[in-house]
mmCIF file of C-alpha atoms and ligand atoms in Angstrom:
data_model
loop_
_atom_site.group_PDB
_atom_site.id
_atom_site.type_symbol
_atom_site.label_atom_id
_atom_site.label_comp_id
_atom_site.label_asym_id
_atom_site.label_seq_id
_atom_site.Cartn_x
_atom_site.Cartn_y
_atom_site.Cartn_z
ATOM 1 C CA MET S 125 -4.971 2.279 -58.293
ATOM 2 C CA GLN S 126 -6.827 -1.044 -58.010
ATOM 3 C CA MET S 127 -8.097 -1.250 -54.433
ATOM 4 C CA LEU S 128 -7.444 -4.266 -52.292
ATOM 5 C CA GLU S 129 -10.867 -5.860 -51.817
ATOM 6 C CA LEU S 130 -11.098 -8.096 -48.768
ATOM 7 C CA SER S 131 -13.855 -9.192 -46.376
ATOM 8 C CA HIS S 132 -11.707 -8.018 -43.422
ATOM 9 C CA ALA S 133 -9.243 -5.270 -42.567
ATOM 10 C CA PRO S 134 -5.864 -6.051 -44.196
ATOM 11 C CA LEU S 135 -3.339 -7.475 -41.758
ATOM 12 C CA SER S 136 -0.696 -5.246 -43.367
ATOM 13 C CA GLU S 137 -2.467 -2.329 -41.575
ATOM 14 C CA ALA S 138 -1.873 -0.310 -44.759
ATOM 15 C CA SER S 139 -3.673 0.785 -47.918
ATOM 16 C CA TYR S 140 -1.746 -1.827 -49.923
ATOM 17 C CA SER S 141 -0.501 -5.303 -49.004
ATOM 18 C CA ALA S 142 2.091 -7.634 -50.470
ATOM 19 C CA VAL S 143 -0.064 -10.610 -49.477
ATOM 20 C CA GLU S 144 -3.316 -11.324 -47.625
ATOM 21 C CA PHE S 145 -5.686 -14.286 -47.264
ATOM 22 C CA GLU S 146 -9.383 -14.137 -48.193
ATOM 23 C CA PRO S 147 -11.194 -16.755 -46.056
ATOM 24 C CA GLU S 148 -14.595 -16.158 -47.719
ATOM 25 C CA THR S 149 -13.379 -17.589 -51.029
ATOM 26 C CA GLY S 150 -10.231 -19.503 -50.028
ATOM 27 C CA GLU S 151 -7.786 -17.301 -51.950
ATOM 28 C CA VAL S 152 -4.293 -15.931 -51.459
ATOM 29 C CA VAL S 153 -4.355 -12.323 -52.665
ATOM 30 C CA MET S 154 -1.061 -10.827 -53.854
ATOM 31 C CA LEU S 155 -0.085 -7.434 -55.167
ATOM 32 C CA ASP S 156 1.723 -8.202 -58.426
ATOM 33 C CA GLN S 157 5.026 -6.428 -57.743
ATOM 34 C CA ARG S 158 6.263 -7.119 -61.288
ATOM 35 C CA LEU S 159 3.852 -4.440 -62.514
ATOM 36 C CA LEU S 160 4.733 -1.701 -60.032
ATOM 37 C CA PRO S 161 5.032 1.248 -60.129
ATOM 38 C CA THR S 162 2.855 1.755 -63.212
ATOM 39 C CA ARG S 163 0.041 -0.673 -62.370
ATOM 40 C CA VAL S 164 -1.429 -1.769 -59.036
ATOM 41 C CA VAL S 165 -2.991 -5.175 -59.671
ATOM 42 C CA TYR S 166 -3.947 -7.877 -57.164
ATOM 43 C CA ASN S 167 -3.735 -11.524 -58.265
ATOM 44 C CA ARG S 168 -5.789 -14.235 -56.561
ATOM 45 C CA TYR S 169 -4.514 -17.800 -56.150
ATOM 46 C CA LYS S 170 -6.509 -20.888 -55.178
ATOM 47 C CA LYS S 171 -3.775 -23.573 -55.208
ATOM 48 C CA PRO S 172 -0.496 -23.856 -53.258
ATOM 49 C CA ASP S 173 1.543 -24.652 -56.377
ATOM 50 C CA GLU S 174 0.271 -21.426 -58.000
ATOM 51 C CA VAL S 175 1.616 -19.550 -54.969
ATOM 52 C CA ALA S 176 4.968 -21.353 -55.361
ATOM 53 C CA VAL S 177 5.161 -20.161 -58.989
ATOM 54 C CA ALA S 178 4.219 -16.622 -57.901
ATOM 55 C CA ILE S 179 7.072 -16.668 -55.351
ATOM 56 C CA ARG S 180 9.559 -18.010 -57.926
ATOM 57 C CA ASP S 181 8.459 -15.439 -60.539
ATOM 58 C CA LEU S 182 8.689 -12.497 -58.089
ATOM 59 C CA VAL S 183 4.996 -11.564 -57.979
ATOM 60 C CA VAL S 184 5.789 -11.413 -54.265
ATOM 61 C CA ARG S 185 9.345 -11.021 -53.006
ATOM 62 C CA GLY S 186 11.243 -9.974 -49.909
ATOM 63 C CA ALA S 187 12.103 -12.603 -47.298
ATOM 64 C CA PRO S 188 9.295 -12.064 -44.733
ATOM 65 C CA ALA S 189 6.609 -11.617 -47.436
ATOM 66 C CA ILE S 190 7.740 -14.857 -49.089
ATOM 67 C CA GLY S 191 7.413 -16.690 -45.760
ATOM 68 C CA ILE S 192 3.918 -15.294 -45.127
ATOM 69 C CA SER S 193 2.878 -16.224 -48.674
ATOM 70 C CA ALA S 194 4.006 -19.829 -48.142
ATOM 71 C CA ALA S 195 2.116 -19.945 -44.830
ATOM 72 C CA TYR S 196 -1.076 -18.812 -46.573
ATOM 73 C CA ALA S 197 -0.429 -21.360 -49.374
ATOM 74 C CA LEU S 198 -0.536 -24.097 -46.737
ATOM 75 C CA VAL S 199 -3.855 -22.652 -45.518
ATOM 76 C CA LEU S 200 -5.080 -23.071 -49.110
ATOM 77 C CA GLN S 201 -3.983 -26.681 -48.919
ATOM 78 C CA ALA S 202 -6.057 -27.138 -45.750
ATOM 79 C CA TRP S 203 -9.029 -25.528 -47.533
ATOM 80 C CA ILE S 204 -8.712 -27.929 -50.485
ATOM 81 C CA GLU S 205 -7.861 -31.219 -48.741
ATOM 82 C CA LYS S 206 -11.017 -32.732 -47.203
ATOM 83 C CA GLY S 207 -9.613 -36.280 -46.710
ATOM 84 C CA ASP S 208 -8.595 -38.035 -43.497
ATOM 85 C CA GLN S 209 -5.638 -37.228 -41.252
ATOM 86 C CA ARG S 210 -3.162 -39.169 -43.424
ATOM 87 C CA ALA S 211 -4.317 -37.521 -46.663
ATOM 88 C CA PHE S 212 -4.107 -34.081 -45.022
ATOM 89 C CA LEU S 213 -0.564 -34.596 -43.778
ATOM 90 C CA LEU S 214 0.542 -36.051 -47.105
ATOM 91 C CA ALA S 215 -0.932 -33.104 -49.038
ATOM 92 C CA ASN S 216 0.642 -30.632 -46.598
ATOM 93 C CA GLY S 217 4.037 -32.353 -46.997
ATOM 94 C CA VAL S 218 3.893 -32.258 -50.803
ATOM 95 C CA ALA S 219 2.862 -28.572 -50.851
ATOM 96 C CA ALA S 220 5.539 -27.723 -48.269
ATOM 97 C CA ARG S 221 8.249 -29.309 -50.457
ATOM 98 C CA ILE S 222 7.110 -27.462 -53.597
ATOM 99 C CA LEU S 223 6.898 -24.136 -51.763
ATOM 100 C CA GLY S 224 10.232 -24.644 -50.004
ATOM 101 C CA ALA S 225 12.007 -25.066 -53.348
ATOM 102 C CA ALA S 226 10.644 -21.807 -54.796
ATOM 103 C CA ARG S 227 13.536 -19.608 -53.605
ATOM 104 C CA PRO S 228 16.629 -20.856 -51.763
ATOM 105 C CA THR S 229 18.215 -17.880 -49.983
ATOM 106 C CA ALA S 230 15.386 -16.343 -47.926
ATOM 107 C CA VAL S 231 15.350 -18.459 -44.778
ATOM 108 C CA ASN S 232 11.963 -17.034 -43.713
ATOM 109 C CA LEU S 233 10.447 -19.335 -46.338
ATOM 110 C CA GLY S 234 11.660 -22.542 -44.657
ATOM 111 C CA TRP S 235 10.973 -21.038 -41.222
ATOM 112 C CA ALA S 236 7.311 -20.295 -42.026
ATOM 113 C CA ILE S 237 6.804 -23.683 -43.709
ATOM 114 C CA ALA S 238 8.265 -25.480 -40.678
ATOM 115 C CA ARG S 239 5.992 -23.532 -38.326
ATOM 116 C CA MET S 240 2.895 -24.262 -40.450
ATOM 117 C CA SER S 241 3.834 -27.947 -40.793
ATOM 118 C CA LYS S 242 4.116 -28.216 -37.007
ATOM 119 C CA GLN S 243 0.621 -26.749 -36.770
ATOM 120 C CA ALA S 244 -0.580 -29.183 -39.471
ATOM 121 C CA ALA S 245 0.769 -32.107 -37.439
ATOM 122 C CA SER S 246 -0.995 -30.932 -34.277
ATOM 123 C CA VAL S 247 -4.414 -30.386 -35.947
ATOM 124 C CA ALA S 248 -4.387 -33.253 -38.476
ATOM 125 C CA GLY S 249 -6.970 -35.215 -36.449
ATOM 126 C CA PHE S 250 -9.503 -32.350 -36.474
ATOM 127 C CA SER S 251 -12.432 -32.111 -38.936
ATOM 128 C CA PRO S 252 -11.565 -30.398 -42.276
ATOM 129 C CA PRO S 253 -13.237 -27.063 -41.325
ATOM 130 C CA GLU S 254 -11.497 -27.065 -37.939
ATOM 131 C CA ARG S 255 -8.151 -27.880 -39.570
ATOM 132 C CA PHE S 256 -8.627 -25.002 -41.987
ATOM 133 C CA GLU S 257 -9.484 -22.574 -39.148
ATOM 134 C CA ALA S 258 -6.433 -23.668 -37.128
ATOM 135 C CA MET S 259 -4.083 -23.344 -40.114
ATOM 136 C CA LEU S 260 -5.504 -19.908 -40.920
ATOM 137 C CA ARG S 261 -5.026 -18.795 -37.298
ATOM 138 C CA GLU S 262 -1.353 -19.817 -37.421
ATOM 139 C CA ALA S 263 -0.676 -18.112 -40.768
ATOM 140 C CA GLU S 264 -2.388 -14.935 -39.546
ATOM 141 C CA ALA S 265 -0.290 -15.060 -36.379
ATOM 142 C CA ILE S 266 2.874 -15.245 -38.533
ATOM 143 C CA HIS S 267 1.607 -12.247 -40.542
ATOM 144 C CA ARG S 268 0.622 -10.146 -37.494
ATOM 145 C CA GLU S 269 3.850 -10.957 -35.630
ATOM 146 C CA ASP S 270 5.867 -9.845 -38.657
ATOM 147 C CA VAL S 271 4.140 -6.434 -38.745
ATOM 148 C CA GLN S 272 4.727 -6.014 -34.995
ATOM 149 C CA ALA S 273 8.376 -7.117 -35.383
ATOM 150 C CA CYS S 274 8.887 -4.540 -38.159
ATOM 151 C CA LYS S 275 7.477 -1.783 -35.940
ATOM 152 C CA ALA S 276 9.642 -2.826 -32.979
ATOM 153 C CA MET S 277 12.890 -3.007 -34.988
ATOM 154 C CA GLY S 278 11.891 0.218 -36.715
ATOM 155 C CA ARG S 279 11.616 2.066 -33.384
ATOM 156 C CA LEU S 280 14.933 0.625 -32.224
ATOM 157 C CA GLY S 281 16.772 1.480 -35.439
ATOM 158 C CA ALA S 282 15.237 4.963 -35.530
ATOM 159 C CA GLU S 283 16.949 5.834 -32.226
ATOM 160 C CA HIS S 284 20.302 5.433 -33.993
ATOM 161 C CA VAL S 285 19.422 7.496 -37.071
ATOM 162 C CA PRO S 286 20.922 10.992 -36.887
ATOM 163 C CA GLN S 287 18.516 13.945 -36.566
ATOM 164 C CA ASP S 288 19.001 15.326 -40.056
ATOM 165 C CA ALA S 289 20.115 12.323 -42.081
ATOM 166 C CA THR S 290 20.549 11.224 -45.656
ATOM 167 C CA ILE S 291 20.084 7.464 -45.660
ATOM 168 C CA VAL S 292 21.032 5.093 -48.434
ATOM 169 C CA THR S 293 19.138 1.815 -48.815
ATOM 170 C CA HIS S 294 19.337 -1.030 -51.293
ATOM 171 C CA CYS S 295 16.633 -3.168 -52.900
ATOM 172 C CA ASN S 296 13.222 -3.026 -51.210
ATOM 173 C CA ALA S 297 12.898 -3.926 -47.549
ATOM 174 C CA GLY S 298 9.591 -2.151 -47.083
ATOM 175 C CA ALA S 299 5.921 -2.971 -46.573
ATOM 176 C CA LEU S 300 6.029 -4.718 -49.940
ATOM 177 C CA ALA S 301 8.737 -7.100 -48.732
ATOM 178 C CA THR S 302 7.132 -7.922 -45.365
ATOM 179 C CA GLY S 303 3.755 -8.394 -43.681
ATOM 180 C CA GLY S 304 3.567 -4.577 -43.607
ATOM 181 C CA TYR S 305 5.578 -1.502 -42.483
ATOM 182 C CA GLY S 306 8.942 -2.925 -43.556
ATOM 183 C CA THR S 307 12.308 -3.690 -41.993
ATOM 184 C CA ALA S 308 14.847 -1.192 -43.399
ATOM 185 C CA LEU S 309 12.003 1.081 -44.515
ATOM 186 C CA GLY S 310 10.460 0.474 -41.080
ATOM 187 C CA VAL S 311 13.538 2.162 -39.561
ATOM 188 C CA ILE S 312 13.128 5.044 -42.020
ATOM 189 C CA ARG S 313 9.359 5.290 -41.341
ATOM 190 C CA ALA S 314 9.888 5.206 -37.560
ATOM 191 C CA ALA S 315 12.616 7.873 -37.748
ATOM 192 C CA THR S 316 10.258 10.078 -39.750
ATOM 193 C CA GLU S 317 7.400 9.412 -37.306
ATOM 194 C CA ALA S 318 9.759 10.394 -34.468
ATOM 195 C CA GLY S 319 10.120 13.795 -36.128
ATOM 196 C CA LYS S 320 13.562 13.321 -37.670
ATOM 197 C CA LYS S 321 14.207 15.002 -40.988
ATOM 198 C CA ILE S 322 15.122 12.186 -43.349
ATOM 199 C CA LYS S 323 16.147 12.081 -46.974
ATOM 200 C CA VAL S 324 16.532 8.735 -48.698
ATOM 201 C CA LEU S 325 18.769 7.775 -51.592
ATOM 202 C CA ALA S 326 17.308 4.576 -53.020
ATOM 203 C CA ASP S 327 19.738 2.419 -54.963
ATOM 204 C CA GLU S 328 18.039 1.455 -58.211
ATOM 205 C CA THR S 329 19.059 -2.210 -57.594
ATOM 206 C CA ARG S 330 20.009 -3.791 -60.897
ATOM 207 C CA PRO S 331 18.893 -6.063 -62.401
ATOM 208 C CA TYR S 332 15.353 -6.304 -61.038
ATOM 209 C CA LEU S 333 15.084 -2.642 -60.015
ATOM 210 C CA GLN S 334 13.368 -3.164 -56.662
ATOM 211 C CA GLY S 335 14.812 0.139 -55.412
ATOM 212 C CA ALA S 336 13.613 2.214 -58.364
ATOM 213 C CA ARG S 337 10.257 0.503 -58.819
ATOM 214 C CA LEU S 338 9.252 -0.405 -55.256
ATOM 215 C CA THR S 339 11.202 1.493 -52.573
ATOM 216 C CA ALA S 340 10.763 4.859 -54.268
ATOM 217 C CA TRP S 341 7.047 4.125 -54.832
ATOM 218 C CA GLU S 342 6.508 3.201 -51.172
ATOM 219 C CA LEU S 343 8.340 6.188 -49.743
ATOM 220 C CA TYR S 344 6.648 8.569 -52.152
ATOM 221 C CA GLN S 345 3.218 7.304 -50.921
ATOM 222 C CA ASP S 346 4.329 8.226 -47.370
ATOM 223 C CA ASN S 347 5.642 11.649 -48.393
ATOM 224 C CA ILE S 348 9.180 10.679 -47.387
ATOM 225 C CA ASP S 349 11.812 12.571 -49.365
ATOM 226 C CA VAL S 350 13.372 10.064 -51.779
ATOM 227 C CA GLU S 351 15.633 10.199 -54.806
ATOM 228 C CA VAL S 352 16.689 7.221 -56.908
ATOM 229 C CA ILE S 353 20.347 6.705 -57.804
ATOM 230 C CA THR S 354 21.804 3.995 -60.011
ATOM 231 C CA ASP S 355 23.849 1.489 -58.058
ATOM 232 C CA ASN S 356 27.163 2.779 -59.425
ATOM 233 C CA MET S 357 26.473 6.301 -58.086
ATOM 234 C CA ALA S 358 26.614 5.364 -54.406
ATOM 235 C CA ALA S 359 30.410 5.787 -54.204
ATOM 236 C CA TYR S 360 30.106 9.314 -55.604
ATOM 237 C CA PHE S 361 27.653 10.357 -52.891
ATOM 238 C CA PHE S 362 29.719 8.728 -50.132
ATOM 239 C CA GLN S 363 32.818 10.578 -51.346
ATOM 240 C CA LYS S 364 30.898 13.859 -51.381
ATOM 241 C CA GLY S 365 29.987 13.267 -47.712
ATOM 242 C CA GLU S 366 26.294 13.229 -48.562
ATOM 243 C CA ILE S 367 25.457 9.909 -46.885
ATOM 244 C CA ASP S 368 25.066 9.684 -43.085
ATOM 245 C CA PHE S 369 23.576 6.226 -42.565
ATOM 246 C CA CYS S 370 22.922 2.953 -44.438
ATOM 247 C CA VAL S 371 20.090 0.590 -43.633
ATOM 248 C CA VAL S 372 19.160 -2.551 -45.557
ATOM 249 C CA GLY S 373 17.113 -5.699 -44.975
ATOM 250 C CA SER S 374 18.296 -9.295 -45.086
ATOM 251 C CA ASP S 375 17.316 -12.672 -46.500
ATOM 252 C CA ARG S 376 19.388 -14.710 -44.080
ATOM 253 C CA ILE S 377 21.684 -13.876 -41.178
ATOM 254 C CA ALA S 378 24.205 -16.578 -40.294
ATOM 255 C CA ALA S 379 25.085 -17.534 -36.721
ATOM 256 C CA ASN S 380 28.303 -15.463 -36.856
ATOM 257 C CA GLY S 381 26.460 -12.299 -37.960
ATOM 258 C CA ASP S 382 27.273 -12.476 -41.701
ATOM 259 C CA VAL S 383 24.332 -11.012 -43.649
ATOM 260 C CA ALA S 384 22.936 -12.175 -47.007
ATOM 261 C CA ASN S 385 20.924 -9.549 -48.857
ATOM 262 C CA LYS S 386 20.227 -8.397 -52.406
ATOM 263 C CA ILE S 387 23.213 -8.442 -54.743
ATOM 264 C CA GLY S 388 25.014 -5.112 -54.396
ATOM 265 C CA THR S 389 24.547 -4.826 -50.626
ATOM 266 C CA TYR S 390 28.181 -5.821 -49.998
ATOM 267 C CA ASN S 391 29.320 -2.955 -52.274
ATOM 268 C CA LEU S 392 27.486 -0.510 -50.006
ATOM 269 C CA ALA S 393 28.975 -2.053 -46.857
ATOM 270 C CA VAL S 394 32.529 -1.683 -48.228
ATOM 271 C CA LEU S 395 31.821 1.927 -49.194
ATOM 272 C CA ALA S 396 30.320 2.643 -45.777
ATOM 273 C CA LYS S 397 33.432 1.270 -44.042
ATOM 274 C CA GLU S 398 35.759 3.375 -46.213
ATOM 275 C CA HIS S 399 33.725 6.503 -45.464
ATOM 276 C CA HIS S 400 33.094 5.811 -41.738
ATOM 277 C CA VAL S 401 29.312 5.656 -42.167
ATOM 278 C CA PRO S 402 27.248 3.188 -40.067
ATOM 279 C CA PHE S 403 26.135 0.171 -42.099
ATOM 280 C CA THR S 404 23.052 -1.314 -40.443
ATOM 281 C CA VAL S 405 20.606 -4.151 -41.086
ATOM 282 C CA ALA S 406 16.993 -4.479 -39.934
ATOM 283 C CA ALA S 407 15.461 -7.950 -39.885
ATOM 284 C CA PRO S 408 13.042 -10.032 -37.849
ATOM 285 C CA PHE S 409 14.471 -12.933 -35.877
ATOM 286 C CA SER S 410 12.832 -15.285 -38.420
ATOM 287 C CA THR S 411 15.630 -14.165 -40.793
ATOM 288 C CA VAL S 412 18.304 -15.405 -38.382
ATOM 289 C CA ASP S 413 19.529 -18.909 -39.198
ATOM 290 C CA LEU S 414 21.519 -20.185 -36.235
ATOM 291 C CA SER S 415 22.047 -23.511 -38.030
ATOM 292 C CA THR S 416 24.124 -21.827 -40.752
ATOM 293 C CA PRO S 417 27.494 -21.060 -39.125
ATOM 294 C CA ASN S 418 28.673 -18.363 -41.527
ATOM 295 C CA GLY S 419 27.877 -16.544 -44.750
ATOM 296 C CA ALA S 420 29.871 -18.925 -46.948
ATOM 297 C CA MET S 421 27.319 -21.627 -46.079
ATOM 298 C CA ILE S 422 24.305 -19.548 -47.211
ATOM 299 C CA PRO S 423 22.888 -20.846 -50.521
ATOM 300 C CA ILE S 424 22.911 -18.047 -53.087
ATOM 301 C CA GLU S 425 20.081 -18.128 -55.608
ATOM 302 C CA GLN S 426 21.254 -17.986 -59.238
ATOM 303 C CA ARG S 427 18.512 -16.366 -61.337
ATOM 304 C CA PRO S 428 17.875 -16.573 -65.088
ATOM 305 C CA ARG S 429 20.194 -14.896 -67.614
ATOM 306 C CA ASP S 430 17.384 -12.873 -69.179
ATOM 307 C CA GLU S 431 16.801 -10.866 -65.982
ATOM 308 C CA VAL S 432 20.233 -9.304 -66.728
ATOM 309 C CA ALA S 433 20.147 -9.497 -70.529
ATOM 310 C CA LYS S 434 16.800 -7.705 -70.897
ATOM 311 C CA ILE S 435 14.734 -4.991 -69.290
ATOM 312 C CA GLY S 436 11.148 -5.943 -70.056
ATOM 313 C CA THR S 437 11.254 -6.777 -73.748
ATOM 314 C CA THR S 438 14.266 -4.545 -74.472
ATOM 315 C CA VAL S 439 17.376 -6.598 -75.226
ATOM 316 C CA LEU S 440 20.552 -5.235 -73.543
ATOM 317 C CA VAL S 441 22.899 -8.159 -74.228
ATOM 318 C CA ALA S 442 22.990 -9.869 -77.615
ATOM 319 C CA ASP S 443 21.741 -13.441 -77.852
ATOM 320 C CA GLY S 444 24.458 -16.019 -77.313
ATOM 321 C CA ILE S 445 26.408 -13.913 -74.782
ATOM 322 C CA GLY S 446 26.344 -15.257 -71.248
ATOM 323 C CA CYS S 447 25.276 -13.245 -68.198
ATOM 324 C CA ARG S 448 25.723 -14.010 -64.507
ATOM 325 C CA HIS S 449 22.990 -13.359 -61.987
ATOM 326 C CA PRO S 450 23.666 -14.243 -58.368
ATOM 327 C CA ALA S 451 20.610 -12.691 -56.697
ATOM 328 C CA PHE S 452 22.251 -12.106 -53.286
ATOM 329 C CA ASP S 453 25.639 -11.422 -51.740
ATOM 330 C CA VAL S 454 27.030 -11.804 -48.253
ATOM 331 C CA THR S 455 28.298 -8.910 -46.163
ATOM 332 C CA PRO S 456 30.809 -10.113 -43.563
ATOM 333 C CA ALA S 457 29.891 -9.469 -39.928
ATOM 334 C CA ARG S 458 32.957 -7.222 -39.460
ATOM 335 C CA LEU S 459 31.380 -4.629 -41.796
ATOM 336 C CA VAL S 460 27.987 -4.620 -40.048
ATOM 337 C CA THR S 461 27.683 -1.862 -37.449
ATOM 338 C CA ALA S 462 24.337 -3.071 -36.096
ATOM 339 C CA ILE S 463 21.508 -5.503 -36.715
ATOM 340 C CA TYR S 464 18.121 -4.325 -35.396
ATOM 341 C CA THR S 465 15.571 -7.031 -34.582
ATOM 342 C CA GLU S 466 12.335 -7.138 -32.576
ATOM 343 C CA ARG S 467 14.373 -8.734 -29.756
ATOM 344 C CA GLY S 468 17.022 -6.044 -29.597
ATOM 345 C CA MET S 469 20.215 -4.977 -31.309
ATOM 346 C CA ILE S 470 23.544 -6.681 -31.892
ATOM 347 C CA GLN S 471 26.797 -5.199 -33.129
ATOM 348 C CA PRO S 472 28.484 -7.831 -35.348
ATOM 349 C CA CYS S 473 31.484 -5.546 -36.019
ATOM 350 C CA LYS S 474 32.249 -5.861 -32.279
ATOM 351 C CA GLY S 475 32.001 -9.657 -32.352
ATOM 352 C CA GLU S 476 28.408 -9.859 -31.091
ATOM 353 C CA THR S 477 26.338 -12.687 -32.596
ATOM 354 C CA PRO S 478 22.573 -13.235 -32.987
ATOM 355 C CA ALA S 479 22.586 -16.094 -30.435
ATOM 356 C CA MET S 480 22.837 -13.311 -27.816
ATOM 357 C CA LEU S 481 19.177 -12.510 -28.529
ATOM 358 C CA ARG S 482 17.929 -16.087 -28.210
ATOM 359 C CA PRO S 483 15.429 -16.416 -25.331
ATOM 360 C CA GLN S 484 17.151 -18.085 -22.326
HETATM 361 O O1 LIG L 298 14.948 -10.852 -54.726
HETATM 362 P P1 LIG L 298 14.143 -10.127 -53.684
HETATM 363 O O2 LIG L 298 13.460 -8.909 -54.199
HETATM 364 O O3 LIG L 298 13.204 -11.070 -52.956
HETATM 365 O O4 LIG L 298 15.212 -9.644 -52.619
HETATM 366 C C1 LIG L 298 14.749 -8.936 -51.501
HETATM 367 C C2 LIG L 298 15.825 -8.450 -50.626
HETATM 368 O O5 LIG L 298 16.989 -8.673 -50.858
HETATM 369 C C3 LIG L 298 15.397 -7.726 -49.387
HETATM 370 O O6 LIG L 298 16.340 -6.764 -49.029
HETATM 371 C C4 LIG L 298 15.282 -8.744 -48.247
HETATM 372 O O7 LIG L 298 14.451 -9.804 -48.603
HETATM 373 C C5 LIG L 298 14.813 -8.130 -47.000
HETATM 374 S S1 LIG L 298 13.107 -7.783 -47.093
HETATM 375 C C6 LIG L 298 12.524 -7.149 -45.674
#
């Protein structure tokens, strides 16, 4: 495994990181998740638009990790731009627009860019080195807060996980998708740390296989019992009574508690309802979008045909035949038993909404 080489301890607090910043050389360092699980390779980026391409091409993915990556990209911009206040703000604005367009569904991206742009506005009059330091401090705060949020929601969710549970999860909502520790996998990690005996069924997650390639890899590193199932097997295991609990992450939670997450999440929620199994979501409050009233208003990213038509270079669907690839779906609030956040828990199926957790 290629080691992560940094001049400081990784903010992920783990032996691998989705994304870090190297202040000695002015580089965003990303684990190339397209190559996992067979190769562990870190890419280094020196320009914000390179980071935008890396986000679009899924080198880094997962809503919180995308937001942190964009924050570090704006630190890169502050490293590069040595002009006056006006030039700095202009360059920040251009980079922010390019980064913001990289992926539409994960609201953490826009949230992190807005927070960094606010910081840019307040430090624009500083000298270039001071501006860089201040932008780096803000991006690192976003990164550290995300790790702490994951641990807090993990502890909260773990209290609700049965003692001896088989848990199904979808996509990857782990350390690789966040600043570190993970949201849904944070709940699983915290339950394990609390001494509960956990077995995980990881949905393979067609078409990009985040469950098979990433979730299984992460849990295996932590010695957590995991087996991979193809997405169409979940119903079989529910019917057999083998699943006790579902936990997934989210890319955007609307004001009414509707939850957007990786395509196929809604299938699990419907199955969970039919089989009376709790369907839960773990997400930081930066994933909550109070300005989007309901799930129908969440923009759903449509990804390229070839991600469905091929696996690697193997062609599955003959040329000329269309494929559809909505990357996310929306689970209605009524199917969501609980959402765990760093601020507490809500129960959308009982009509509770995220605004309840807004500081007064
Ligand atoms: O397309 P991806 O891999 O970025 O989708 C990721 C997911 O759907 C995750 O479940 C979500 O971002 C939550 S990550 C903590």
